[in-house]
XYZ file of C-alpha atoms in Angstrom:
341
model
C -19.963 35.446 51.774
C -19.517 35.390 47.990
C -23.078 34.130 47.493
C -24.415 36.857 49.827
C -22.696 39.369 47.556
C -24.560 38.007 44.538
C -22.209 35.198 43.557
C -19.753 35.435 40.662
C -20.930 36.846 37.336
C -24.485 36.400 38.622
C -24.044 32.730 39.520
C -24.185 31.274 43.036
C -21.638 28.685 44.161
C -22.750 25.287 45.445
C -19.960 23.971 47.667
C -19.958 20.268 48.574
C -17.468 18.926 51.091
C -16.909 15.338 52.236
C -14.495 14.086 54.885
C -11.782 11.747 53.592
C -10.202 11.296 57.067
C -6.807 12.029 55.426
C -6.894 8.461 54.104
C -5.973 8.041 50.389
C -8.440 5.168 49.728
C -11.217 7.272 51.287
C -10.099 10.257 49.187
C -10.540 8.176 46.031
C -13.987 7.029 47.166
C -15.228 10.536 48.065
C -13.735 12.093 44.907
C -15.493 9.526 42.693
C -18.740 10.306 44.504
C -18.318 14.053 43.879
C -17.431 13.587 40.200
C -19.707 10.697 39.200
C -22.757 11.153 41.458
C -22.797 14.835 42.379
C -21.478 15.978 39.005
C -19.193 18.713 40.389
C -17.505 21.098 37.989
C -14.156 20.811 39.750
C -12.278 19.789 42.890
C -11.145 22.817 44.867
C -8.255 22.768 47.309
C -8.175 19.066 48.276
C -5.786 18.663 51.209
C -2.590 16.646 51.557
C 0.224 15.182 49.471
C -0.658 11.438 49.727
C -4.381 12.133 49.319
C -3.960 14.344 46.239
C -1.524 11.828 44.758
C -4.222 9.146 45.069
C -6.684 11.109 42.883
C -4.353 12.889 40.458
C -4.421 10.255 37.685
C -8.184 9.761 38.020
C -9.006 13.484 37.793
C -6.651 14.003 34.852
C -8.149 11.007 33.070
C -11.643 12.433 33.652
C -10.449 15.961 32.737
C -11.764 17.396 36.005
C -9.782 20.334 37.417
C -7.782 19.493 40.561
C -7.598 23.149 41.431
C -5.147 24.685 43.913
C -4.210 21.479 45.730
C -3.471 22.214 49.402
C 0.031 20.767 49.512
C 3.476 22.122 48.700
C 4.777 19.078 46.825
C 6.523 20.115 43.599
C 4.662 17.450 41.585
C 1.584 19.716 41.190
C 3.618 21.958 38.847
C 3.695 19.562 35.893
C 1.302 20.947 33.256
C 2.861 18.788 30.533
C 1.933 15.472 32.178
C -0.928 16.594 34.459
C -2.699 19.521 32.749
C -5.705 19.270 35.110
C -3.738 19.623 38.372
C -2.378 22.890 39.777
C -0.940 23.770 43.186
C -1.138 27.063 45.058
C 1.237 27.502 47.991
C 5.036 27.753 47.647
C 6.486 24.329 46.912
C 8.693 22.583 49.430
C 11.321 22.544 46.672
C 11.208 26.336 46.291
C 11.281 26.770 50.083
C 14.410 24.601 50.182
C 16.045 26.775 47.516
C 15.108 29.863 49.528
C 16.811 28.409 52.612
C 19.940 27.842 50.518
C 19.830 31.486 49.405
C 19.507 32.562 53.043
C 22.460 30.358 54.041
C 24.635 31.859 51.300
C 23.733 35.387 52.432
C 24.325 34.720 56.144
C 26.745 31.798 56.551
C 28.346 31.266 53.141
C 30.991 28.851 54.475
C 28.474 26.923 56.576
C 28.602 23.222 57.317
C 24.998 22.234 56.607
C 22.878 19.431 58.044
C 19.326 18.665 56.854
C 16.678 16.722 58.807
C 13.905 15.477 56.512
C 10.966 13.062 56.422
C 11.636 9.953 54.318
C 8.928 10.562 51.674
C 8.062 12.903 48.774
C 7.410 15.771 51.176
C 10.776 15.543 52.952
C 12.802 14.755 49.847
C 11.434 17.862 48.101
C 12.879 20.035 50.861
C 16.230 18.209 50.711
C 16.392 18.519 46.900
C 15.644 22.241 47.120
C 18.443 22.923 49.618
C 20.819 20.679 47.648
C 20.048 22.419 44.331
C 20.421 25.844 45.924
C 23.904 25.011 47.232
C 25.306 23.424 44.044
C 28.726 24.954 43.381
C 28.523 27.091 46.527
C 30.978 27.277 49.418
C 28.412 26.101 51.994
C 28.161 22.306 51.863
C 25.671 19.713 53.085
C 27.734 17.283 55.184
C 24.830 15.304 56.620
C 21.254 14.621 55.479
C 19.363 12.599 58.089
C 15.941 11.133 57.425
C 13.273 9.921 59.834
C 10.095 7.857 59.493
C 6.771 9.188 60.778
C 6.581 6.061 62.955
C 9.902 6.771 64.730
C 9.495 7.547 68.443
C 12.216 10.244 68.444
C 14.843 11.862 66.242
C 17.382 12.235 69.079
C 20.030 10.109 67.353
C 19.811 12.244 64.197
C 20.402 15.430 66.223
C 23.327 13.862 68.110
C 24.786 12.918 64.719
C 24.398 16.484 63.428
C 26.362 17.920 66.349
C 29.040 15.214 66.025
C 29.444 16.017 62.312
C 30.277 19.643 63.130
C 27.087 21.002 61.567
C 26.744 24.761 62.169
C 23.700 25.333 59.900
C 20.749 23.067 60.764
C 17.852 22.925 58.269
C 14.954 21.356 60.184
C 12.184 20.386 57.735
C 10.351 18.043 60.103
C 6.644 17.992 60.924
C 5.761 19.711 64.230
C 6.191 16.691 66.543
C 9.754 15.994 65.398
C 10.619 19.657 64.848
C 9.831 20.275 68.527
C 11.941 17.268 69.574
C 14.872 18.594 67.518
C 14.672 22.028 69.166
C 14.618 20.491 72.653
C 17.467 18.052 71.906
C 19.696 20.807 70.485
C 19.318 22.774 73.739
C 19.991 19.647 75.811
C 23.219 19.071 73.834
C 24.162 22.781 74.105
C 24.402 22.761 70.303
C 23.758 26.191 68.816
C 23.782 26.112 65.009
C 22.028 28.602 62.752
C 18.641 26.834 62.963
C 16.301 27.137 59.960
C 12.812 25.730 60.572
C 10.565 24.958 57.596
C 7.198 26.604 57.009
C 5.556 23.238 57.768
C 6.988 23.201 61.278
C 6.856 26.856 62.334
C 3.536 26.880 64.184
C 3.840 28.540 67.571
C 1.030 26.361 68.938
C 2.061 23.012 67.406
C 5.877 23.237 67.525
C 7.346 26.097 69.511
C 5.180 25.864 72.628
C 5.823 22.105 73.039
C 9.550 22.754 72.448
C 9.569 25.611 74.972
C 9.333 29.147 73.590
C 12.642 30.131 75.214
C 14.337 27.179 73.452
C 13.129 28.440 70.069
C 14.584 31.944 70.391
C 16.560 33.067 67.294
C 15.288 30.231 65.076
C 14.512 31.475 61.557
C 11.703 30.319 59.262
C 9.673 31.502 56.279
C 6.181 32.856 55.699
C 4.063 33.910 52.724
C 0.817 34.821 54.506
C 0.255 37.350 57.278
C 0.430 35.719 60.691
C -2.920 36.512 62.381
C -1.178 36.682 65.779
C 1.284 39.366 64.614
C 0.236 42.765 66.047
C 1.854 44.657 63.159
C -1.212 43.833 61.025
C -3.849 45.195 63.437
C -4.515 48.271 61.253
C -3.907 46.503 57.932
C -7.008 46.654 55.656
C -6.557 43.036 54.511
C -6.351 41.830 58.099
C -9.405 43.887 59.093
C -11.384 42.418 56.177
C -10.375 38.921 57.264
C -11.443 39.584 60.870
C -14.799 40.945 59.633
C -15.262 37.813 57.498
C -14.424 35.560 60.464
C -16.753 37.470 62.812
C -19.725 37.148 60.464
C -19.221 33.783 58.755
C -17.109 31.760 61.186
C -17.574 33.322 64.635
C -16.506 30.129 66.398
C -13.279 29.912 64.387
C -9.865 30.322 65.998
C -8.308 33.630 64.913
C -4.842 32.419 65.947
C -5.010 29.442 63.562
C -3.179 30.101 60.302
C -5.380 27.553 58.495
C -8.258 30.010 58.921
C -6.150 32.486 56.937
C -5.175 30.092 54.167
C -8.747 28.824 53.529
C -10.223 32.182 52.502
C -7.054 32.945 50.499
C -7.578 29.792 48.396
C -11.243 30.719 47.969
C -10.452 34.277 46.838
C -8.039 32.936 44.212
C -10.745 30.581 42.938
C -13.267 33.453 42.735
C -10.774 35.390 40.591
C -10.534 32.413 38.204
C -14.342 32.314 37.955
C -14.479 36.061 37.260
C -11.950 35.657 34.442
C -14.004 32.780 32.991
C -17.030 35.042 32.470
C -19.890 32.967 31.093
C -17.591 30.298 29.653
C -17.668 27.911 32.621
C -16.257 24.817 30.973
C -13.654 22.731 32.734
C -11.210 23.553 29.927
C -11.699 27.285 30.383
C -11.330 27.039 34.163
C -7.888 25.450 33.732
C -7.012 28.019 31.051
C -7.844 30.920 33.396
C -6.171 29.236 36.398
C -3.050 29.300 34.213
C -3.607 32.991 33.399
C -3.171 34.761 36.743
C -0.825 37.756 36.621
C 0.162 39.817 39.648
C -2.992 38.765 41.501
C -3.116 39.423 45.247
C -5.328 38.211 48.051
C -5.463 40.477 51.127
C -3.667 38.148 53.556
C -0.594 37.535 51.369
C 2.480 39.306 52.701
C 3.146 42.679 51.024
C 4.859 42.290 47.656
C 3.912 38.640 47.129
C 1.696 38.047 44.108
C 0.112 35.041 42.407
C 1.354 34.330 38.881
C 0.712 31.418 36.520
C 1.050 30.599 32.833
C 0.376 27.562 30.616
C 3.890 26.325 31.476
C 3.930 27.511 35.116
C 1.524 25.835 37.550
C 3.266 27.163 40.703
C 1.177 30.221 41.676
C 3.176 31.457 44.709
C 6.975 31.408 44.603
C 8.055 34.053 47.111
C 8.545 33.861 50.850
C 9.912 36.161 53.542
C 12.132 35.078 56.389
C 11.225 35.621 60.034
C 13.068 35.203 63.328
C 11.456 33.995 66.549
C 12.130 36.457 69.373
C 11.002 34.169 72.193
C 7.371 35.304 71.944
C 6.475 35.717 68.280
C 7.846 35.627 64.739
C 9.421 38.874 63.471
C 9.602 39.271 59.693
C 12.865 40.593 58.283
C 14.766 41.026 55.042
C 13.603 41.087 51.423
C 11.246 38.672 49.695
C 13.105 35.595 48.485
C 12.153 33.907 45.231
C 12.679 30.146 45.315
C 11.551 29.545 41.728
C 13.752 27.724 39.264
C 15.701 30.262 37.220
C 15.589 30.176 33.467
């Protein structure tokens, strides 16, 4: 679409994409090919925490931008040690802090339990909730981890109920998030249930769990949900639909990943515009760290993209939503999960 419109500053974009099969060794192999054989200017939006981790040192050594990594791990916001790597979406750490803020506003004396994956991804969520509740009346009484190879997380949920948990922070991937929802209903355990942004897909989590079982669960969003009818007359949504119709007619308009892809791309185009004719790798990183109040059309109203030389976390705000048995309903103010100070 951008090339059809004349490109950026008169230049067309050549976009090369190889499949790494979500396998870190393959990611390293394909990234080396792009950098050393194809001579790409930068890596845009590589997907996944373990896969980006595998190439972070290499790209920083080579001084090749690892731009807007598609993962919410907090490690991408470390300009001091990794000046060539920058994230994009809200970090799992900031989401965890936002959940803590929500708990303090709605159940300030809550007895909190956290279910998390035993790796960087899960621990970021746990650290965020823990940091957000430091010195507060709500306390974490149980933090239960699981391995991705575990068959179920039933024992963890039984333990949560037994510990008297009345605020359940469920940061699991969809398979285990769905199991947790079903098990809670089976046990007739009804805590305030907070589901992470990673696990809030209607298709991947809530349908397998049973939509009726997910009623009243709360979660967080930062992009417009393409299945939410409130956006049908929204100009940003209409533009996105027009883009999909023309450039990706076979794409699923209920899949949130088809919203996030163009949003990454639009942020990248803004960086290129700010670079003007100075398209060096150094200047690309400089302009990626110089975004102020920038918006892409499918961000929720009020959420903007902001970076600086010491801030490589472009999106820090989320909005809570409650599942009504059929769809997510946004409510309340934007919550900022950024570190204060």
